[in-house]
Amino acid sequence: MTYGQSTKLFFDGGSRPNPGPIECAVVRKGVTHYRHDLGEGTNSDAEWLAAIHALEIAQLEGDRDITLLGDSTLVVTQASGKARCRSAGLEVHRNRFAELAERFDRVRIRHIGRAQNLAGIALARLHPR
């Protein structure tokens, strides 16, 4: 396996109001993938579902080495094992994430600032203030 060919996927999710309807966005190679049909939940649920959606997109595209970039400290630390899930609902999301991540050769997840998150920028464009 040759590393250095990692595909970057930006992810972000939100619910308006919180809790409320969940939506998410994933940006892969300049293409934004939206999901608006994710049910009701909190912002934390939305962020987890965005990370899971990023894995699903990467799998559909045939990516093997991926780097997920998101602005949710909660998801990044829980997904990387640096923090534990404090609710059964978040644990369900983390388990689904781990199950999907096993299908790749390499998965990294990194925290980035909100201003650098292309998926967050895409979601914000849907809801101008």
mmCIF file of N, CA and C in Angstrom:
data_model
loop_
_atom_site.group_PDB
_atom_site.id
_atom_site.type_symbol
_atom_site.label_atom_id
_atom_site.label_comp_id
_atom_site.label_asym_id
_atom_site.label_seq_id
_atom_site.Cartn_x
_atom_site.Cartn_y
_atom_site.Cartn_z
ATOM 1 N N MET A 1 0.843 -1.174 0.000
ATOM 2 C CA MET A 1 0.000 0.000 0.000
ATOM 3 C C MET A 1 0.883 1.229 0.000
ATOM 4 N N THR A 2 0.652 2.115 -0.906
ATOM 5 C CA THR A 2 1.376 3.371 -0.979
ATOM 6 C C THR A 2 0.548 4.461 -0.328
ATOM 7 N N TYR A 3 1.076 5.045 0.739
ATOM 8 C CA TYR A 3 0.369 6.132 1.391
ATOM 9 C C TYR A 3 0.712 7.437 0.703
ATOM 10 N N GLY A 4 -0.037 8.464 1.005
ATOM 11 C CA GLY A 4 0.158 9.743 0.365
ATOM 12 C C GLY A 4 -0.907 9.991 -0.681
ATOM 13 N N GLN A 5 -1.699 8.988 -0.988
ATOM 14 C CA GLN A 5 -2.774 9.107 -1.961
ATOM 15 C C GLN A 5 -4.123 9.252 -1.255
ATOM 16 N N SER A 6 -4.110 9.760 -0.054
ATOM 17 C CA SER A 6 -5.319 9.858 0.753
ATOM 18 C C SER A 6 -6.312 10.840 0.127
ATOM 19 N N THR A 7 -7.563 10.418 0.070
ATOM 20 C CA THR A 7 -8.636 11.278 -0.413
ATOM 21 C C THR A 7 -9.216 12.022 0.772
ATOM 22 N N LYS A 8 -9.329 13.355 0.653
ATOM 23 C CA LYS A 8 -9.882 14.175 1.726
ATOM 24 C C LYS A 8 -11.387 14.315 1.536
ATOM 25 N N LEU A 9 -12.101 14.124 2.638
ATOM 26 C CA LEU A 9 -13.544 14.345 2.660
ATOM 27 C C LEU A 9 -13.862 15.254 3.841
ATOM 28 N N PHE A 10 -14.481 16.386 3.550
ATOM 29 C CA PHE A 10 -14.913 17.321 4.573
ATOM 30 C C PHE A 10 -16.342 16.956 4.965
ATOM 31 N N PHE A 11 -16.658 16.986 6.260
ATOM 32 C CA PHE A 11 -18.003 16.635 6.696
ATOM 33 C C PHE A 11 -18.523 17.647 7.707
ATOM 34 N N ASP A 12 -19.828 17.859 7.687
ATOM 35 C CA ASP A 12 -20.470 18.723 8.672
ATOM 36 C C ASP A 12 -21.948 18.389 8.722
ATOM 37 N N GLY A 13 -22.527 18.523 9.892
ATOM 38 C CA GLY A 13 -23.951 18.275 10.068
ATOM 39 C C GLY A 13 -24.534 19.276 11.034
ATOM 40 N N GLY A 14 -25.844 19.414 10.979
ATOM 41 C CA GLY A 14 -26.506 20.325 11.897
ATOM 42 C C GLY A 14 -27.979 20.010 12.007
ATOM 43 N N SER A 15 -28.587 20.569 13.028
ATOM 44 C CA SER A 15 -30.033 20.471 13.188
ATOM 45 C C SER A 15 -30.542 21.851 13.580
ATOM 46 N N ARG A 16 -31.627 22.232 12.949
ATOM 47 C CA ARG A 16 -32.237 23.540 13.212
ATOM 48 C C ARG A 16 -33.714 23.349 13.417
ATOM 49 N N PRO A 17 -34.234 23.663 14.606
ATOM 50 C CA PRO A 17 -33.537 24.009 15.847
ATOM 51 C C PRO A 17 -32.821 22.782 16.408
ATOM 52 N N ASN A 18 -32.160 22.960 17.526
ATOM 53 C CA ASN A 18 -31.418 21.862 18.147
ATOM 54 C C ASN A 18 -32.112 21.467 19.446
ATOM 55 N N PRO A 19 -32.701 20.292 19.564
ATOM 56 C CA PRO A 19 -32.833 19.264 18.521
ATOM 57 C C PRO A 19 -33.883 19.645 17.482
ATOM 58 N N GLY A 20 -33.768 18.989 16.335
ATOM 59 C CA GLY A 20 -34.683 19.253 15.230
ATOM 60 C C GLY A 20 -34.314 18.414 14.029
ATOM 61 N N PRO A 21 -34.801 18.803 12.851
ATOM 62 C CA PRO A 21 -34.480 18.063 11.624
ATOM 63 C C PRO A 21 -32.969 18.104 11.351
ATOM 64 N N ILE A 22 -32.430 16.954 10.968
ATOM 65 C CA ILE A 22 -30.991 16.824 10.733
ATOM 66 C C ILE A 22 -30.690 16.886 9.242
ATOM 67 N N GLU A 23 -29.603 17.591 8.929
ATOM 68 C CA GLU A 23 -29.066 17.592 7.570
ATOM 69 C C GLU A 23 -27.552 17.530 7.664
ATOM 70 N N CYS A 24 -26.926 17.117 6.568
ATOM 71 C CA CYS A 24 -25.470 17.085 6.557
ATOM 72 C C CYS A 24 -24.954 17.325 5.150
ATOM 73 N N ALA A 25 -23.672 17.625 5.097
ATOM 74 C CA ALA A 25 -22.984 17.797 3.823
ATOM 75 C C ALA A 25 -21.612 17.141 3.912
ATOM 76 N N VAL A 26 -21.176 16.607 2.781
ATOM 77 C CA VAL A 26 -19.840 16.039 2.643
ATOM 78 C C VAL A 26 -19.277 16.597 1.337
ATOM 79 N N VAL A 27 -18.036 17.069 1.377
ATOM 80 C CA VAL A 27 -17.380 17.556 0.166
ATOM 81 C C VAL A 27 -16.206 16.635 -0.127
ATOM 82 N N ARG A 28 -16.226 16.062 -1.332
ATOM 83 C CA ARG A 28 -15.168 15.173 -1.814
ATOM 84 C C ARG A 28 -14.748 15.650 -3.192
ATOM 85 N N LYS A 29 -13.487 15.997 -3.322
ATOM 86 C CA LYS A 29 -12.927 16.442 -4.599
ATOM 87 C C LYS A 29 -13.773 17.543 -5.241
ATOM 88 N N GLY A 30 -14.202 18.511 -4.425
ATOM 89 C CA GLY A 30 -14.924 19.667 -4.920
ATOM 90 C C GLY A 30 -16.406 19.459 -5.169
ATOM 91 N N VAL A 31 -16.904 18.261 -4.948
ATOM 92 C CA VAL A 31 -18.321 17.962 -5.157
ATOM 93 C C VAL A 31 -18.998 17.849 -3.792
ATOM 94 N N THR A 32 -20.101 18.582 -3.624
ATOM 95 C CA THR A 32 -20.834 18.557 -2.365
ATOM 96 C C THR A 32 -21.981 17.569 -2.445
ATOM 97 N N HIS A 33 -22.059 16.716 -1.434
ATOM 98 C CA HIS A 33 -23.123 15.718 -1.310
ATOM 99 C C HIS A 33 -23.953 16.100 -0.086
ATOM 100 N N TYR A 34 -25.221 16.433 -0.299
ATOM 101 C CA TYR A 34 -26.120 16.816 0.788
ATOM 102 C C TYR A 34 -27.028 15.657 1.163
ATOM 103 N N ARG A 35 -27.425 15.619 2.430
ATOM 104 C CA ARG A 35 -28.490 14.719 2.907
ATOM 105 C C ARG A 35 -29.418 15.563 3.765
ATOM 106 N N HIS A 36 -30.690 15.565 3.420
ATOM 107 C CA HIS A 36 -31.675 16.342 4.172
ATOM 108 C C HIS A 36 -32.713 15.439 4.823
ATOM 109 N N ASP A 37 -32.579 14.154 4.690
ATOM 110 C CA ASP A 37 -33.604 13.196 5.110
ATOM 111 C C ASP A 37 -33.139 12.330 6.276
ATOM 112 N N LEU A 38 -32.479 12.923 7.235
ATOM 113 C CA LEU A 38 -31.843 12.147 8.301
ATOM 114 C C LEU A 38 -32.654 12.101 9.591
ATOM 115 N N GLY A 39 -33.895 12.544 9.568
ATOM 116 C CA GLY A 39 -34.744 12.457 10.742
ATOM 117 C C GLY A 39 -34.513 13.585 11.727
ATOM 118 N N GLU A 40 -34.906 13.345 12.961
ATOM 119 C CA GLU A 40 -34.798 14.330 14.036
ATOM 120 C C GLU A 40 -33.655 13.948 14.967
ATOM 121 N N GLY A 41 -33.007 14.946 15.534
ATOM 122 C CA GLY A 41 -31.937 14.683 16.486
ATOM 123 C C GLY A 41 -31.222 15.952 16.881
ATOM 124 N N THR A 42 -30.096 15.771 17.531
ATOM 125 C CA THR A 42 -29.293 16.895 18.014
ATOM 126 C C THR A 42 -28.181 17.224 17.021
ATOM 127 N N ASN A 43 -27.484 18.326 17.306
ATOM 128 C CA ASN A 43 -26.315 18.664 16.484
ATOM 129 C C ASN A 43 -25.255 17.570 16.552
ATOM 130 N N SER A 44 -25.116 16.925 17.704
ATOM 131 C CA SER A 44 -24.141 15.837 17.832
ATOM 132 C C SER A 44 -24.525 14.657 16.946
ATOM 133 N N ASP A 45 -25.815 14.310 16.923
ATOM 134 C CA ASP A 45 -26.281 13.263 16.004
ATOM 135 C C ASP A 45 -25.959 13.647 14.571
ATOM 136 N N ALA A 46 -26.224 14.904 14.226
ATOM 137 C CA ALA A 46 -26.008 15.376 12.858
ATOM 138 C C ALA A 46 -24.540 15.277 12.457
ATOM 139 N N GLU A 47 -23.643 15.648 13.362
ATOM 140 C CA GLU A 47 -22.210 15.575 13.062
ATOM 141 C C GLU A 47 -21.778 14.129 12.858
ATOM 142 N N TRP A 48 -22.265 13.225 13.704
ATOM 143 C CA TRP A 48 -21.936 11.810 13.542
ATOM 144 C C TRP A 48 -22.476 11.277 12.220
ATOM 145 N N LEU A 49 -23.712 11.620 11.886
ATOM 146 C CA LEU A 49 -24.296 11.128 10.637
ATOM 147 C C LEU A 49 -23.560 11.688 9.426
ATOM 148 N N ALA A 50 -23.012 12.893 9.548
ATOM 149 C CA ALA A 50 -22.200 13.458 8.467
ATOM 150 C C ALA A 50 -20.910 12.659 8.288
ATOM 151 N N ALA A 51 -20.246 12.298 9.386
ATOM 152 C CA ALA A 51 -19.022 11.498 9.296
ATOM 153 C C ALA A 51 -19.314 10.127 8.694
ATOM 154 N N ILE A 52 -20.428 9.534 9.090
ATOM 155 C CA ILE A 52 -20.834 8.235 8.537
ATOM 156 C C ILE A 52 -21.134 8.375 7.053
ATOM 157 N N HIS A 53 -21.815 9.460 6.676
ATOM 158 C CA HIS A 53 -22.127 9.695 5.262
ATOM 159 C C HIS A 53 -20.834 9.856 4.449
ATOM 160 N N ALA A 54 -19.824 10.481 5.036
ATOM 161 C CA ALA A 54 -18.535 10.629 4.352
ATOM 162 C C ALA A 54 -17.928 9.262 4.063
ATOM 163 N N LEU A 55 -18.002 8.347 5.027
ATOM 164 C CA LEU A 55 -17.492 6.992 4.801
ATOM 165 C C LEU A 55 -18.282 6.289 3.694
ATOM 166 N N GLU A 56 -19.590 6.471 3.685
ATOM 167 C CA GLU A 56 -20.423 5.841 2.658
ATOM 168 C C GLU A 56 -20.075 6.365 1.260
ATOM 169 N N ILE A 57 -19.857 7.661 1.150
ATOM 170 C CA ILE A 57 -19.480 8.247 -0.134
ATOM 171 C C ILE A 57 -18.111 7.721 -0.569
ATOM 172 N N ALA A 58 -17.155 7.697 0.346
ATOM 173 C CA ALA A 58 -15.817 7.192 0.020
ATOM 174 C C ALA A 58 -15.883 5.750 -0.462
ATOM 175 N N GLN A 59 -16.720 4.955 0.181
ATOM 176 C CA GLN A 59 -16.860 3.555 -0.233
ATOM 177 C C GLN A 59 -17.462 3.463 -1.634
ATOM 178 N N LEU A 60 -18.495 4.249 -1.895
ATOM 179 C CA LEU A 60 -19.122 4.249 -3.231
ATOM 180 C C LEU A 60 -18.144 4.677 -4.319
ATOM 181 N N GLU A 61 -17.234 5.580 -3.967
ATOM 182 C CA GLU A 61 -16.259 6.085 -4.942
ATOM 183 C C GLU A 61 -15.041 5.179 -5.075
ATOM 184 N N GLY A 62 -14.959 4.151 -4.230
ATOM 185 C CA GLY A 62 -13.841 3.210 -4.314
ATOM 186 C C GLY A 62 -12.569 3.684 -3.638
ATOM 187 N N ASP A 63 -12.686 4.684 -2.775
ATOM 188 C CA ASP A 63 -11.509 5.174 -2.052
ATOM 189 C C ASP A 63 -11.050 4.113 -1.057
ATOM 190 N N ARG A 64 -9.747 4.010 -0.864
ATOM 191 C CA ARG A 64 -9.202 3.034 0.090
ATOM 192 C C ARG A 64 -8.468 3.711 1.251
ATOM 193 N N ASP A 65 -7.877 4.871 0.995
ATOM 194 C CA ASP A 65 -7.116 5.621 1.988
ATOM 195 C C ASP A 65 -7.770 6.993 2.087
ATOM 196 N N ILE A 66 -8.412 7.279 3.230
ATOM 197 C CA ILE A 66 -9.170 8.526 3.327
ATOM 198 C C ILE A 66 -8.796 9.313 4.576
ATOM 199 N N THR A 67 -8.982 10.615 4.472
ATOM 200 C CA THR A 67 -8.826 11.522 5.601
ATOM 201 C C THR A 67 -10.119 12.309 5.721
ATOM 202 N N LEU A 68 -10.771 12.162 6.858
ATOM 203 C CA LEU A 68 -12.007 12.885 7.132
ATOM 204 C C LEU A 68 -11.657 14.150 7.908
ATOM 205 N N LEU A 69 -12.212 15.271 7.471
ATOM 206 C CA LEU A 69 -11.923 16.565 8.077
ATOM 207 C C LEU A 69 -13.226 17.196 8.546
ATOM 208 N N GLY A 70 -13.320 17.465 9.839
ATOM 209 C CA GLY A 70 -14.540 18.044 10.379
ATOM 210 C C GLY A 70 -14.253 18.985 11.527
ATOM 211 N N ASP A 71 -15.237 19.834 11.847
ATOM 212 C CA ASP A 71 -15.053 20.818 12.906
ATOM 213 C C ASP A 71 -15.709 20.409 14.223
ATOM 214 N N SER A 72 -16.167 19.170 14.319
ATOM 215 C CA SER A 72 -16.771 18.681 15.551
ATOM 216 C C SER A 72 -15.718 17.987 16.410
ATOM 217 N N THR A 73 -15.304 18.667 17.472
ATOM 218 C CA THR A 73 -14.341 18.073 18.397
ATOM 219 C C THR A 73 -14.902 16.781 18.979
ATOM 220 N N LEU A 74 -16.188 16.772 19.288
ATOM 221 C CA LEU A 74 -16.831 15.595 19.863
ATOM 222 C C LEU A 74 -16.661 14.379 18.952
ATOM 223 N N VAL A 75 -17.007 14.506 17.685
ATOM 224 C CA VAL A 75 -16.929 13.370 16.763
ATOM 225 C C VAL A 75 -15.482 12.952 16.534
ATOM 226 N N VAL A 76 -14.607 13.904 16.328
ATOM 227 C CA VAL A 76 -13.203 13.574 16.064
ATOM 228 C C VAL A 76 -12.583 12.833 17.247
ATOM 229 N N THR A 77 -12.828 13.307 18.456
ATOM 230 C CA THR A 77 -12.222 12.647 19.606
ATOM 231 C C THR A 77 -12.864 11.293 19.904
ATOM 232 N N GLN A 78 -14.177 11.191 19.709
ATOM 233 C CA GLN A 78 -14.829 9.900 19.954
ATOM 234 C C GLN A 78 -14.475 8.890 18.865
ATOM 235 N N ALA A 79 -14.445 9.314 17.616
ATOM 236 C CA ALA A 79 -14.126 8.402 16.512
ATOM 237 C C ALA A 79 -12.694 7.901 16.604
ATOM 238 N N SER A 80 -11.785 8.737 17.087
ATOM 239 C CA SER A 80 -10.380 8.340 17.194
ATOM 240 C C SER A 80 -10.068 7.610 18.495
ATOM 241 N N GLY A 81 -11.065 7.452 19.360
ATOM 242 C CA GLY A 81 -10.869 6.735 20.614
ATOM 243 C C GLY A 81 -10.272 7.560 21.733
ATOM 244 N N LYS A 82 -10.160 8.862 21.543
ATOM 245 C CA LYS A 82 -9.583 9.725 22.570
ATOM 246 C C LYS A 82 -10.599 10.145 23.618
ATOM 247 N N ALA A 83 -11.871 9.954 23.325
ATOM 248 C CA ALA A 83 -12.939 10.270 24.282
ATOM 249 C C ALA A 83 -14.012 9.199 24.149
ATOM 250 N N ARG A 84 -14.719 8.968 25.246
ATOM 251 C CA ARG A 84 -15.786 7.969 25.194
ATOM 252 C C ARG A 84 -17.115 8.648 24.900
ATOM 253 N N CYS A 85 -18.035 7.882 24.378
ATOM 254 C CA CYS A 85 -19.382 8.387 24.114
ATOM 255 C C CYS A 85 -20.134 8.434 25.433
ATOM 256 N N ARG A 86 -20.848 9.521 25.653
ATOM 257 C CA ARG A 86 -21.546 9.697 26.925
ATOM 258 C C ARG A 86 -23.022 9.356 26.855
ATOM 259 N N SER A 87 -23.470 8.862 25.715
ATOM 260 C CA SER A 87 -24.868 8.444 25.617
ATOM 261 C C SER A 87 -24.956 7.225 24.711
ATOM 262 N N ALA A 88 -26.005 6.463 24.911
ATOM 263 C CA ALA A 88 -26.209 5.263 24.093
ATOM 264 C C ALA A 88 -26.398 5.635 22.627
ATOM 265 N N GLY A 89 -27.068 6.741 22.369
ATOM 266 C CA GLY A 89 -27.295 7.168 20.989
ATOM 267 C C GLY A 89 -25.999 7.483 20.263
ATOM 268 N N LEU A 90 -25.098 8.178 20.933
ATOM 269 C CA LEU A 90 -23.810 8.492 20.307
ATOM 270 C C LEU A 90 -22.967 7.235 20.143
ATOM 271 N N GLU A 91 -23.097 6.313 21.071
ATOM 272 C CA GLU A 91 -22.370 5.041 20.966
ATOM 273 C C GLU A 91 -22.829 4.262 19.736
ATOM 274 N N VAL A 92 -24.111 4.308 19.437
ATOM 275 C CA VAL A 92 -24.633 3.651 18.228
ATOM 276 C C VAL A 92 -23.972 4.250 16.988
ATOM 277 N N HIS A 93 -23.884 5.570 16.944
ATOM 278 C CA HIS A 93 -23.228 6.230 15.799
ATOM 279 C C HIS A 93 -21.759 5.827 15.711
ATOM 280 N N ARG A 94 -21.063 5.839 16.855
ATOM 281 C CA ARG A 94 -19.634 5.486 16.858
ATOM 282 C C ARG A 94 -19.432 4.056 16.388
ATOM 283 N N ASN A 95 -20.296 3.157 16.808
ATOM 284 C CA ASN A 95 -20.178 1.758 16.377
ATOM 285 C C ASN A 95 -20.401 1.619 14.878
ATOM 286 N N ARG A 96 -21.379 2.335 14.346
ATOM 287 C CA ARG A 96 -21.631 2.299 12.891
ATOM 288 C C ARG A 96 -20.428 2.862 12.134
ATOM 289 N N PHE A 97 -19.866 3.953 12.642
ATOM 290 C CA PHE A 97 -18.677 4.553 12.042
ATOM 291 C C PHE A 97 -17.533 3.542 12.021
ATOM 292 N N ALA A 98 -17.285 2.889 13.150
ATOM 293 C CA ALA A 98 -16.188 1.916 13.247
ATOM 294 C C ALA A 98 -16.403 0.746 12.298
ATOM 295 N N GLU A 99 -17.641 0.296 12.196
ATOM 296 C CA GLU A 99 -17.961 -0.810 11.282
ATOM 297 C C GLU A 99 -17.644 -0.433 9.834
ATOM 298 N N LEU A 100 -18.032 0.759 9.426
ATOM 299 C CA LEU A 100 -17.748 1.204 8.054
ATOM 300 C C LEU A 100 -16.261 1.453 7.842
ATOM 301 N N ALA A 101 -15.589 2.005 8.842
ATOM 302 C CA ALA A 101 -14.165 2.332 8.719
ATOM 303 C C ALA A 101 -13.309 1.090 8.490
ATOM 304 N N GLU A 102 -13.756 -0.059 8.992
ATOM 305 C CA GLU A 102 -12.999 -1.303 8.815
ATOM 306 C C GLU A 102 -12.892 -1.714 7.353
ATOM 307 N N ARG A 103 -13.719 -1.176 6.494
ATOM 308 C CA ARG A 103 -13.732 -1.551 5.078
ATOM 309 C C ARG A 103 -12.644 -0.847 4.268
ATOM 310 N N PHE A 104 -11.918 0.064 4.899
ATOM 311 C CA PHE A 104 -10.890 0.836 4.201
ATOM 312 C C PHE A 104 -9.503 0.360 4.618
ATOM 313 N N ASP A 105 -8.524 0.654 3.773
ATOM 314 C CA ASP A 105 -7.143 0.351 4.128
ATOM 315 C C ASP A 105 -6.651 1.285 5.231
ATOM 316 N N ARG A 106 -7.078 2.549 5.153
ATOM 317 C CA ARG A 106 -6.617 3.539 6.125
ATOM 318 C C ARG A 106 -7.656 4.651 6.237
ATOM 319 N N VAL A 107 -8.035 4.960 7.473
ATOM 320 C CA VAL A 107 -8.957 6.062 7.747
ATOM 321 C C VAL A 107 -8.336 6.942 8.817
ATOM 322 N N ARG A 108 -8.220 8.212 8.505
ATOM 323 C CA ARG A 108 -7.780 9.190 9.497
ATOM 324 C C ARG A 108 -8.915 10.191 9.669
ATOM 325 N N ILE A 109 -9.046 10.737 10.852
ATOM 326 C CA ILE A 109 -10.041 11.767 11.106
ATOM 327 C C ILE A 109 -9.353 12.893 11.851
ATOM 328 N N ARG A 110 -9.518 14.114 11.330
ATOM 329 C CA ARG A 110 -8.817 15.273 11.887
ATOM 330 C C ARG A 110 -9.781 16.408 12.135
ATOM 331 N N HIS A 111 -9.496 17.163 13.178
ATOM 332 C CA HIS A 111 -10.275 18.363 13.488
ATOM 333 C C HIS A 111 -9.697 19.539 12.716
ATOM 334 N N ILE A 112 -10.593 20.313 12.122
ATOM 335 C CA ILE A 112 -10.199 21.554 11.449
ATOM 336 C C ILE A 112 -11.116 22.661 11.945
ATOM 337 N N GLY A 113 -10.707 23.888 11.734
ATOM 338 C CA GLY A 113 -11.534 25.024 12.128
ATOM 339 C C GLY A 113 -12.767 25.159 11.247
ATOM 340 N N ARG A 114 -13.794 25.770 11.795
ATOM 341 C CA ARG A 114 -15.041 25.938 11.058
ATOM 342 C C ARG A 114 -14.822 26.677 9.739
ATOM 343 N N ALA A 115 -13.975 27.671 9.735
ATOM 344 C CA ALA A 115 -13.744 28.461 8.518
ATOM 345 C C ALA A 115 -13.064 27.650 7.415
ATOM 346 N N GLN A 116 -12.401 26.553 7.757
ATOM 347 C CA GLN A 116 -11.734 25.703 6.768
ATOM 348 C C GLN A 116 -12.595 24.530 6.329
ATOM 349 N N ASN A 117 -13.744 24.338 6.963
ATOM 350 C CA ASN A 117 -14.579 23.174 6.670
ATOM 351 C C ASN A 117 -15.472 23.450 5.463
ATOM 352 N N LEU A 118 -15.086 22.905 4.320
ATOM 353 C CA LEU A 118 -15.837 23.139 3.085
ATOM 354 C C LEU A 118 -17.275 22.632 3.183
ATOM 355 N N ALA A 119 -17.508 21.565 3.939
ATOM 356 C CA ALA A 119 -18.866 21.044 4.106
ATOM 357 C C ALA A 119 -19.701 22.003 4.952
ATOM 358 N N GLY A 120 -19.111 22.571 5.984
ATOM 359 C CA GLY A 120 -19.806 23.551 6.805
ATOM 360 C C GLY A 120 -20.142 24.799 6.023
ATOM 361 N N ILE A 121 -19.229 25.220 5.157
ATOM 362 C CA ILE A 121 -19.479 26.380 4.300
ATOM 363 C C ILE A 121 -20.640 26.088 3.362
ATOM 364 N N ALA A 122 -20.672 24.873 2.807
ATOM 365 C CA ALA A 122 -21.757 24.476 1.906
ATOM 366 C C ALA A 122 -23.105 24.485 2.637
ATOM 367 N N LEU A 123 -23.134 23.953 3.849
ATOM 368 C CA LEU A 123 -24.391 23.967 4.628
ATOM 369 C C LEU A 123 -24.823 25.387 4.962
ATOM 370 N N ALA A 124 -23.874 26.247 5.313
ATOM 371 C CA ALA A 124 -24.207 27.625 5.658
ATOM 372 C C ALA A 124 -24.826 28.357 4.479
ATOM 373 N N ARG A 125 -24.423 28.022 3.278
ATOM 374 C CA ARG A 125 -24.996 28.656 2.081
ATOM 375 C C ARG A 125 -26.475 28.321 1.913
ATOM 376 N N LEU A 126 -26.898 27.183 2.460
ATOM 377 C CA LEU A 126 -28.304 26.805 2.381
ATOM 378 C C LEU A 126 -29.182 27.626 3.311
ATOM 379 N N HIS A 127 -28.559 28.242 4.333
ATOM 380 C CA HIS A 127 -29.301 28.980 5.357
ATOM 381 C C HIS A 127 -28.682 30.354 5.568
ATOM 382 N N PRO A 128 -28.757 31.236 4.575
ATOM 383 C CA PRO A 128 -28.151 32.558 4.748
ATOM 384 C C PRO A 128 -28.860 33.330 5.869
ATOM 385 N N ARG A 129 -28.082 34.090 6.596
ATOM 386 C CA ARG A 129 -28.640 34.866 7.716
ATOM 387 C C ARG A 129 -28.910 36.272 7.292
#
